Coordinates of C-alpha atoms in Angstrom, one line a residue:
Chain F
M194 CA 19.8 70.6 -18.6
A195 CA 23.8 69.8 -18.7
Q196 CA 25.7 72.2 -21.0
P197 CA 27.2 70.6 -24.5
G198 CA 30.2 68.6 -23.7
T199 CA 29.9 68.3 -20.0
I200 CA 29.0 65.3 -18.1
D201 CA 26.0 65.2 -16.0
P202 CA 25.2 61.8 -14.9
I203 CA 22.9 63.2 -12.2
H204 CA 20.5 64.7 -14.4
Q205 CA 18.7 61.3 -15.1
F206 CA 18.0 61.0 -11.5
E207 CA 16.1 64.4 -11.5
I208 CA 12.3 64.4 -10.5
Q209 CA 10.4 67.0 -12.9
K210 CA 6.6 67.8 -12.5
L211 CA 4.7 66.8 -15.3
V212 CA 1.0 67.3 -13.7
P213 CA 1.2 69.8 -10.6
I214 CA -1.1 68.5 -8.2
N215 CA -1.2 69.8 -4.5
L216 CA -3.0 67.7 -1.7
F217 CA -3.3 68.8 1.9
G218 CA -0.9 71.4 1.7
F219 CA 1.6 68.3 0.2
D220 CA 3.3 68.2 -3.2
M221 CA 1.6 65.6 -5.0
S222 CA 2.6 66.2 -8.4
F223 CA 2.3 63.6 -11.1
T224 CA 5.9 63.6 -11.8
N225 CA 8.4 61.4 -14.0
S226 CA 8.8 59.3 -11.3
A227 CA 5.1 58.7 -11.0
L228 CA 4.7 58.1 -14.4
W229 CA 7.3 55.3 -14.5
M230 CA 5.8 53.7 -11.5
V231 CA 2.4 53.7 -13.5
I232 CA 4.0 52.4 -16.7
A233 CA 5.4 49.3 -14.4
V234 CA 2.3 48.6 -12.9
A235 CA 0.9 48.8 -16.4
V236 CA 3.6 46.6 -18.0
T237 CA 2.8 44.2 -15.0
T238 CA -0.9 44.0 -15.3
L239 CA -0.6 43.5 -19.3
V240 CA 1.3 40.4 -18.8
M241 CA -0.2 39.2 -15.7
V242 CA -4.0 40.0 -16.4
Y243 CA -4.3 40.3 -20.1
G244 CA -1.7 37.6 -20.7
S245 CA -3.9 34.9 -18.5
A246 CA -7.3 35.9 -19.9
S247 CA -7.5 33.3 -22.4
R248 CA -6.9 30.9 -19.7
S249 CA -5.8 28.3 -22.3
I250 CA -4.2 24.9 -21.1
V251 CA -1.6 25.2 -23.9
P252 CA -0.2 28.9 -23.1
G253 CA 0.6 31.5 -25.7
R254 CA 3.7 33.7 -25.3
L255 CA 2.4 36.3 -22.8
Q256 CA 0.5 33.3 -21.0
S257 CA 4.0 31.4 -20.7
L258 CA 5.7 34.8 -19.6
A259 CA 2.8 35.2 -16.8
E260 CA 3.1 31.3 -15.5
M261 CA 6.7 31.6 -15.6
A262 CA 7.0 34.7 -13.3
Y263 CA 4.1 32.9 -11.1
E264 CA 6.3 29.9 -10.7
F265 CA 9.5 31.3 -10.5
V266 CA 8.5 33.5 -7.7
A267 CA 6.1 30.7 -6.0
N268 CA 9.3 28.5 -6.2
T269 CA 11.4 31.3 -4.3
L270 CA 8.8 31.6 -1.8
T271 CA 8.3 28.2 -0.9
G272 CA 11.9 27.3 -1.4
V273 CA 12.7 29.4 1.4
T274 CA 9.6 29.7 3.9
G275 CA 7.8 26.1 2.9
R276 CA 4.0 25.8 1.9
E277 CA 2.7 28.1 4.7
G278 CA 4.5 31.0 3.2
M279 CA 2.2 31.2 0.3
K280 CA -0.2 33.0 2.2
F281 CA 2.5 35.8 1.3
F282 CA 2.4 35.4 -2.0
P283 CA 0.4 38.1 -3.7
F284 CA 2.4 40.6 -1.5
V285 CA 5.9 38.9 -2.3
F286 CA 5.0 38.6 -6.1
S287 CA 4.0 42.1 -6.3
L288 CA 6.9 43.1 -4.7
F289 CA 9.1 41.5 -7.1
M290 CA 7.3 42.3 -10.3
F291 CA 7.3 46.1 -9.4
V292 CA 10.8 46.0 -8.6
F293 CA 11.7 44.3 -11.5
A294 CA 9.8 46.1 -14.1
A295 CA 10.9 49.3 -12.6
N296 CA 14.4 48.1 -12.9
M297 CA 14.0 46.9 -16.4
L298 CA 12.0 50.1 -17.6
G299 CA 14.8 52.2 -16.1
M300 CA 17.3 50.4 -19.1
L301 CA 15.0 52.0 -21.5
P302 CA 17.1 55.1 -23.0
G303 CA 15.5 58.4 -21.7
S304 CA 13.1 56.7 -19.0
F305 CA 13.3 57.1 -15.4
T306 CA 14.5 54.6 -12.8
T307 CA 12.1 54.6 -9.5
T308 CA 14.1 52.2 -7.6
S309 CA 17.0 54.5 -8.1
H310 CA 15.7 56.9 -5.3
I311 CA 16.1 55.6 -1.9
I312 CA 12.7 56.9 -0.7
V313 CA 11.0 54.4 -2.9
T314 CA 13.4 51.5 -1.9
A315 CA 13.4 52.5 1.7
A316 CA 9.7 52.3 1.6
F317 CA 9.6 48.9 0.1
A318 CA 12.1 48.0 2.7
M319 CA 10.0 49.2 5.5
L320 CA 6.8 47.7 3.9
V321 CA 8.6 44.5 4.2
I322 CA 9.6 44.8 7.9
T323 CA 6.3 45.4 9.1
V324 CA 4.8 43.0 7.3
V325 CA 7.3 40.6 8.8
L326 CA 6.6 42.1 12.5
V327 CA 2.8 42.2 11.9
A328 CA 2.8 38.6 10.7
G329 CA 5.5 37.5 13.2
I330 CA 3.3 39.0 16.1
V331 CA 0.0 38.0 15.1
G332 CA 1.1 34.4 14.2
H333 CA 3.3 33.8 17.3
G334 CA 2.7 36.5 19.9
S335 CA 5.5 37.2 22.2
H336 CA 7.1 33.9 20.9
F337 CA 8.2 35.9 18.1
F338 CA 10.7 38.1 20.2
G339 CA 12.3 34.6 20.7
L340 CA 14.0 35.5 17.4
F341 CA 16.3 38.0 19.2
V342 CA 17.1 35.2 21.9
P343 CA 19.2 32.5 20.4
S344 CA 19.2 29.2 22.1
G345 CA 21.8 27.4 23.9
V346 CA 23.9 30.6 25.1
P347 CA 25.4 30.9 28.0
G348 CA 23.7 33.5 30.5
W349 CA 26.4 36.0 30.8
L350 CA 26.6 36.2 26.8
L351 CA 22.7 36.3 26.0
P352 CA 22.1 40.3 26.4
F353 CA 25.1 40.7 24.1
M354 CA 23.7 38.1 21.7
V355 CA 20.1 39.8 22.0
L356 CA 21.8 43.0 21.2
I357 CA 23.5 41.9 17.8
E358 CA 20.1 40.0 16.9
V359 CA 18.2 43.4 17.5
V360 CA 21.0 45.2 15.9
S361 CA 21.0 42.9 12.8
F362 CA 17.5 42.8 12.6
V363 CA 17.3 46.8 12.6
S364 CA 20.0 46.8 9.9
R365 CA 17.7 44.5 7.6
P366 CA 15.5 47.2 6.2
I367 CA 18.4 49.4 5.8
S368 CA 20.6 47.1 3.9
L369 CA 17.7 45.9 1.6
S370 CA 16.8 49.5 0.6
L371 CA 20.4 50.7 0.3
R372 CA 21.6 47.6 -1.8
L373 CA 18.8 48.0 -4.2
F374 CA 19.3 51.9 -4.6
G375 CA 23.0 51.9 -4.8
N376 CA 22.7 48.9 -7.4
M377 CA 20.3 50.7 -9.7
L378 CA 22.2 54.1 -9.0
A379 CA 25.6 53.2 -9.6
G380 CA 24.8 51.3 -12.6
H381 CA 23.0 54.1 -14.3
I382 CA 25.9 56.9 -13.5
A383 CA 28.6 54.3 -15.0
L384 CA 26.4 54.1 -18.2
K385 CA 26.0 57.5 -18.2
V386 CA 29.8 58.4 -17.8
F387 CA 31.3 56.0 -20.4
G388 CA 28.4 57.2 -22.6
A389 CA 29.6 60.8 -22.1
F390 CA 33.0 59.7 -22.8
V391 CA 32.2 58.2 -26.1
A392 CA 30.7 61.8 -27.0
A393 CA 33.4 63.7 -25.3
L394 CA 35.9 61.5 -27.1
L395 CA 34.3 62.1 -30.4
G396 CA 34.0 66.2 -30.2
A397 CA 38.0 66.0 -29.3
G398 CA 39.5 65.8 -32.8
A399 CA 42.2 62.9 -33.2
A400 CA 41.4 61.7 -29.8
G401 CA 38.1 60.7 -31.6
I402 CA 39.6 57.5 -32.6
L403 CA 39.9 56.1 -29.1
A404 CA 35.9 56.5 -28.8
P405 CA 34.9 52.9 -29.9
L406 CA 37.3 52.1 -26.4
P407 CA 34.3 53.5 -23.9
L408 CA 31.6 52.4 -26.3
L409 CA 32.6 49.2 -26.2
L410 CA 32.7 49.1 -22.1
A411 CA 29.5 51.0 -22.4
V412 CA 27.8 47.7 -24.4
A413 CA 29.4 45.6 -22.0
L414 CA 28.0 47.5 -18.8
T415 CA 24.5 47.9 -20.5
A416 CA 24.6 43.7 -20.5
L417 CA 25.8 43.9 -16.9
E418 CA 23.2 46.4 -16.0
F419 CA 20.8 44.2 -17.4
L420 CA 21.7 41.3 -15.5
V421 CA 21.8 43.4 -12.4
A422 CA 18.3 45.2 -12.8
F423 CA 17.1 41.3 -12.5
L424 CA 19.7 40.2 -9.8
Q425 CA 18.7 43.1 -7.6
A426 CA 14.8 42.5 -8.0
Y427 CA 15.6 38.9 -7.1
V428 CA 17.8 39.4 -4.0
F429 CA 15.4 42.2 -2.8
T430 CA 12.5 39.2 -3.4
I431 CA 14.6 36.3 -1.7
L432 CA 15.7 38.4 1.1
T433 CA 12.0 39.3 1.8
C434 CA 11.3 35.4 1.8
V435 CA 14.2 35.1 4.3
Y436 CA 12.7 37.6 6.6
L437 CA 9.1 36.4 6.2
N438 CA 10.3 32.8 6.8
D439 CA 11.6 34.5 10.4
A440 CA 7.9 35.4 10.9
L441 CA 6.6 32.1 10.2
H442 CA 9.0 30.0 12.1
P443 CA 10.8 32.1 14.8
G444 CA 13.3 30.2 16.9
H445 CA 16.6 29.2 15.7
Chain I
M1420 CA 27.7 44.3 -5.3
R1421 CA 29.5 45.9 -2.4
R1422 CA 32.1 47.1 -5.4
F1423 CA 29.0 48.6 -6.8
L1424 CA 27.6 50.3 -3.5
A1425 CA 31.0 51.6 -2.9
S1426 CA 31.3 53.4 -6.3
A1427 CA 27.8 54.6 -5.8
L1428 CA 29.0 56.1 -2.7
F1429 CA 32.1 57.7 -4.2
L1430 CA 30.3 58.6 -7.1
S1431 CA 27.1 60.5 -5.1
S1432 CA 29.9 62.1 -2.8
A1433 CA 31.7 63.8 -6.1
L1434 CA 29.1 64.2 -8.2
P1435 CA 27.0 66.4 -6.2
V1436 CA 29.1 69.1 -7.1
L1437 CA 28.6 68.9 -10.7
A1438 CA 25.2 68.6 -10.4
A1439 CA 24.9 71.3 -8.0
E1440 CA 24.1 74.2 -10.5
S1441 CA 20.8 72.2 -11.7
K1442 CA 18.5 72.8 -8.6
G1443 CA 18.5 71.3 -5.3
G1444 CA 21.4 69.0 -5.3
F1445 CA 21.4 65.5 -5.4
P1446 CA 17.9 64.3 -6.5
P1447 CA 17.5 60.9 -4.7
F1448 CA 18.5 63.2 -1.4
N1449 CA 15.7 65.8 -1.9
A1450 CA 13.5 65.4 0.6
S1451 CA 10.8 67.9 -0.8
T1452 CA 9.8 64.9 -3.5
F1453 CA 9.5 62.2 -0.8
A1454 CA 5.9 62.7 -0.1
G1455 CA 5.1 62.8 -3.8
Q1456 CA 7.2 59.7 -4.4
L1457 CA 5.6 58.0 -1.6
F1458 CA 2.2 58.9 -2.5
W1459 CA 2.3 57.6 -5.9
L1460 CA 4.1 54.5 -5.1
A1461 CA 1.3 53.7 -2.4
L1462 CA -1.2 54.4 -5.1
T1463 CA 0.8 52.2 -7.9
F1464 CA 2.0 49.5 -5.3
G1465 CA -1.6 49.4 -4.1
T1466 CA -3.3 49.2 -7.4
L1467 CA -0.9 46.2 -8.4
Y1468 CA -1.0 44.3 -5.3
L1469 CA -4.8 44.4 -5.6
L1470 CA -4.8 43.5 -9.3
M1471 CA -2.3 40.8 -8.6
S1472 CA -4.0 39.2 -5.7
R1473 CA -7.4 39.4 -6.5
V1474 CA -7.1 38.9 -10.6
A1475 CA -4.1 37.5 -12.1
L1476 CA -2.4 35.2 -9.2
P1477 CA -5.9 33.4 -8.6
R1478 CA -6.3 33.0 -12.5
V1479 CA -2.7 31.6 -13.2
G1480 CA -2.8 29.7 -10.0
A1481 CA -6.1 28.1 -11.4
I1482 CA -4.7 27.5 -14.9
L1483 CA -1.4 25.8 -13.6
A1484 CA -3.6 23.5 -11.3
E1485 CA -5.9 22.7 -14.0
R1486 CA -3.0 21.9 -16.5
E1487 CA -1.7 19.9 -14.0
A1488 CA -5.0 17.9 -13.3
T1489 CA -5.3 17.5 -17.2
I1490 CA -1.8 16.5 -17.5
E1491 CA -2.3 13.6 -14.9
T1492 CA -5.7 12.3 -16.0
S1493 CA -4.2 11.8 -19.6
L1494 CA -1.2 10.1 -17.9
A1495 CA -3.5 7.8 -16.1
Q1496 CA -5.8 7.3 -19.3
A1497 CA -2.8 6.5 -21.0
S1498 CA -1.2 3.8 -18.6
K1499 CA -4.4 2.6 -18.5
A1500 CA -5.0 2.0 -22.5
Q1501 CA -1.3 0.7 -22.2
A1502 CA -2.2 -2.2 -19.9
A1503 CA -5.4 -2.7 -21.7
A1504 CA -3.4 -2.8 -25.0
E1505 CA -0.6 -5.0 -23.4
A1506 CA -3.5 -7.6 -22.2
E1507 CA -5.0 -7.9 -25.5
A1508 CA -1.5 -8.5 -26.9
Q1509 CA -1.0 -11.1 -24.6
G1510 CA -4.4 -12.5 -25.4
L1511 CA -3.5 -12.2 -29.0
E1512 CA -0.3 -14.2 -28.3
Q1513 CA -2.1 -16.9 -26.6
A1514 CA -4.6 -17.5 -29.3
L1515 CA -1.9 -17.6 -31.7
A1516 CA -0.1 -20.1 -29.9
K1517 CA -3.2 -22.1 -29.3
A1518 CA -4.0 -22.1 -33.1
K1519 CA -0.2 -23.2 -33.9
A1520 CA -0.7 -26.1 -31.7
N1521 CA -4.1 -26.5 -33.3
A1522 CA -2.7 -26.7 -36.8
Q1523 CA 0.1 -28.8 -35.9
A1524 CA -1.9 -31.5 -34.1
I1525 CA -3.9 -31.1 -37.4
A1526 CA -1.1 -31.5 -39.8
Q1527 CA 0.1 -34.2 -37.5
E1528 CA -2.9 -36.3 -37.8
A1529 CA -3.2 -35.7 -41.4
R1530 CA 0.1 -37.1 -42.0
S1531 CA -0.4 -39.8 -39.6
K1532 CA -3.8 -40.8 -41.4
S1533 CA -2.6 -40.3 -44.9
A1534 CA 0.5 -42.4 -44.1
R1535 CA -1.8 -45.3 -42.6
E1536 CA -4.0 -45.0 -46.1
I1537 CA -1.0 -45.3 -47.9
D1538 CA 0.3 -48.6 -46.0
A1539 CA -3.0 -49.9 -46.2
K1540 CA -3.3 -49.5 -50.1
R1541 CA 0.3 -50.6 -50.6
S1542 CA -0.5 -53.7 -48.3
T1543 CA -3.6 -54.6 -50.7
V1544 CA -1.9 -53.9 -54.0
E1545 CA 1.0 -55.9 -52.5
K1546 CA -1.3 -58.9 -51.6
D1547 CA -3.2 -58.3 -55.0
L1548 CA 0.1 -58.6 -56.9
A1549 CA 1.4 -61.5 -55.0
A1550 CA -1.9 -63.5 -55.8
K1551 CA -1.7 -62.6 -59.5
M1552 CA 2.1 -63.7 -59.5
V1553 CA 1.1 -67.2 -58.0
A1554 CA -1.7 -67.4 -60.3
A1555 CA 0.6 -66.6 -63.2
E1556 CA 3.3 -69.1 -62.2
A1557 CA 0.5 -71.4 -62.1
S1558 CA -1.1 -70.8 -65.3
I1559 CA 2.9 -70.9 -66.6
N1560 CA 3.4 -74.1 -65.2
E1561 CA 0.0 -75.6 -66.5
T1562 CA 0.9 -74.2 -70.1
K1563 CA 4.4 -75.5 -69.8
T1564 CA 3.2 -79.1 -68.8
K1565 CA 0.9 -78.7 -71.4
A1566 CA 3.4 -78.0 -74.0
M1567 CA 5.3 -80.4 -72.7
G1568 CA 2.5 -83.1 -73.2
N1569 CA 2.6 -81.7 -76.6
V1570 CA 5.8 -82.1 -77.5
E1571 CA 5.6 -85.8 -76.8
D1572 CA 2.8 -86.4 -79.0
I1573 CA 4.5 -83.9 -81.5
A1574 CA 7.4 -85.9 -81.3
R1575 CA 5.8 -89.1 -81.7
E1576 CA 4.0 -88.1 -84.7
A1577 CA 7.1 -86.6 -86.4
V1578 CA 8.9 -90.1 -85.1
S1579 CA 6.2 -92.2 -86.9
A1580 CA 6.1 -90.0 -89.7
I1581 CA 10.0 -90.1 -90.4
I1582 CA 10.1 -93.8 -89.8
E1583 CA 7.1 -94.2 -92.2
Q1584 CA 8.8 -92.0 -94.9
L1585 CA 12.1 -94.0 -94.3
S1586 CA 10.8 -97.5 -94.3
G1587 CA 7.5 -96.9 -95.8
K1588 CA 5.6 -98.5 -92.8
A1589 CA 4.1 -97.2 -90.2
P1590 CA 5.7 -98.2 -86.6
T1591 CA 3.4 -99.1 -83.8
A1592 CA 2.5 -96.8 -81.1
A1593 CA 4.2 -99.5 -78.8
A1594 CA 7.7 -99.3 -80.6
V1595 CA 8.0 -95.7 -80.9
T1596 CA 7.1 -95.0 -77.3
K1597 CA 9.5 -97.5 -76.4
A1598 CA 12.1 -95.6 -78.9
I1599 CA 11.3 -92.2 -77.0
N1600 CA 11.4 -93.5 -73.6
A1601 CA 14.6 -95.3 -74.4
A1602 CA 16.2 -92.0 -76.1
R1603 CA 15.0 -89.8 -73.0
G1604 CA 16.3 -92.7 -70.7
E1605 CA 19.7 -92.1 -72.0

């Protein structure tokens, strides 16, 4: 807990054990992070499963939401990979909905942002790259590695090009995980800092007259953070689609 | 985006000092929580994947496909109905034009028929009138001649009566005729 009057923007990222569980010698406690993962899944399930339960031709509100999410992700996926990408649709859809729900739920005051932990975003990134590698090798065999050999390059340049391609491929999961992690973390820290500014100014006597300034900024940042919460989920999804496209159509 | 990342790195390098008093440094880099987070992530994401791929997505996909099919059939039906309505309208228009032409022909015939009838009637009436006029003229002439004949007799009687009054002696008929003829012949 932060002492009164001090700024502790990191406190919100702390993992707290709610139900201690120990499995096979590992600490598998049900934490606040796990709780918000469960809530993200619950909210997504509520919209997608309960919302579509009535199967009406003229949709209600929740069903419209479910259809909107479906069509949004389906259009993003087919726009990048074409029709054959639809076999990855459940995976891409789950990914988008999980990240989006986690980002948005993280905007609730007092909640925990699971995507602000590097291990979560890194796990997603590794999952995406694993799926890409497996799909590519299963679908195209050794042809898949043609991805690293650009065509129309003079022979002496080829080793360098292959090296660059490999490095760019390996850096994909890193950039994918760091981008989401960094955006979530930085946004929440900035919000907390400006919020703490307001409190500090209000407690500082005559300077309290300046308190509305950081408040305004905090309001603007909150709006921006909502945009970022959506945008990062979208960016994560569309990059996943781009990488999947490489697995489906290797060769430049 | 890059700026956010930069600020995150800056803050993450600066802030652990602030947070160090609370346990274990910067929470996202606290490796002791990794296993638990991965475990719960796998559990929740796996659940979500199963729910989406088995239940939600096939259902929503079916709803969307059904809607598309419904809209398509409705549109086809609507265009068919429109074509039928257009054909019907055309048929009605043709029938209307035919009826109009028919009506015009009937009116034309009626007009010409009545004109013919009127002409015939007028010509009979005219003929009749002409005949009557001729008869009337003849009767006038007859009456006139008769009247003129009577005038001579009356004149003769008047002459003989006047002469008898004046001379006390009735003139002979021959003498009167002679005198009258003389007067007429003057």
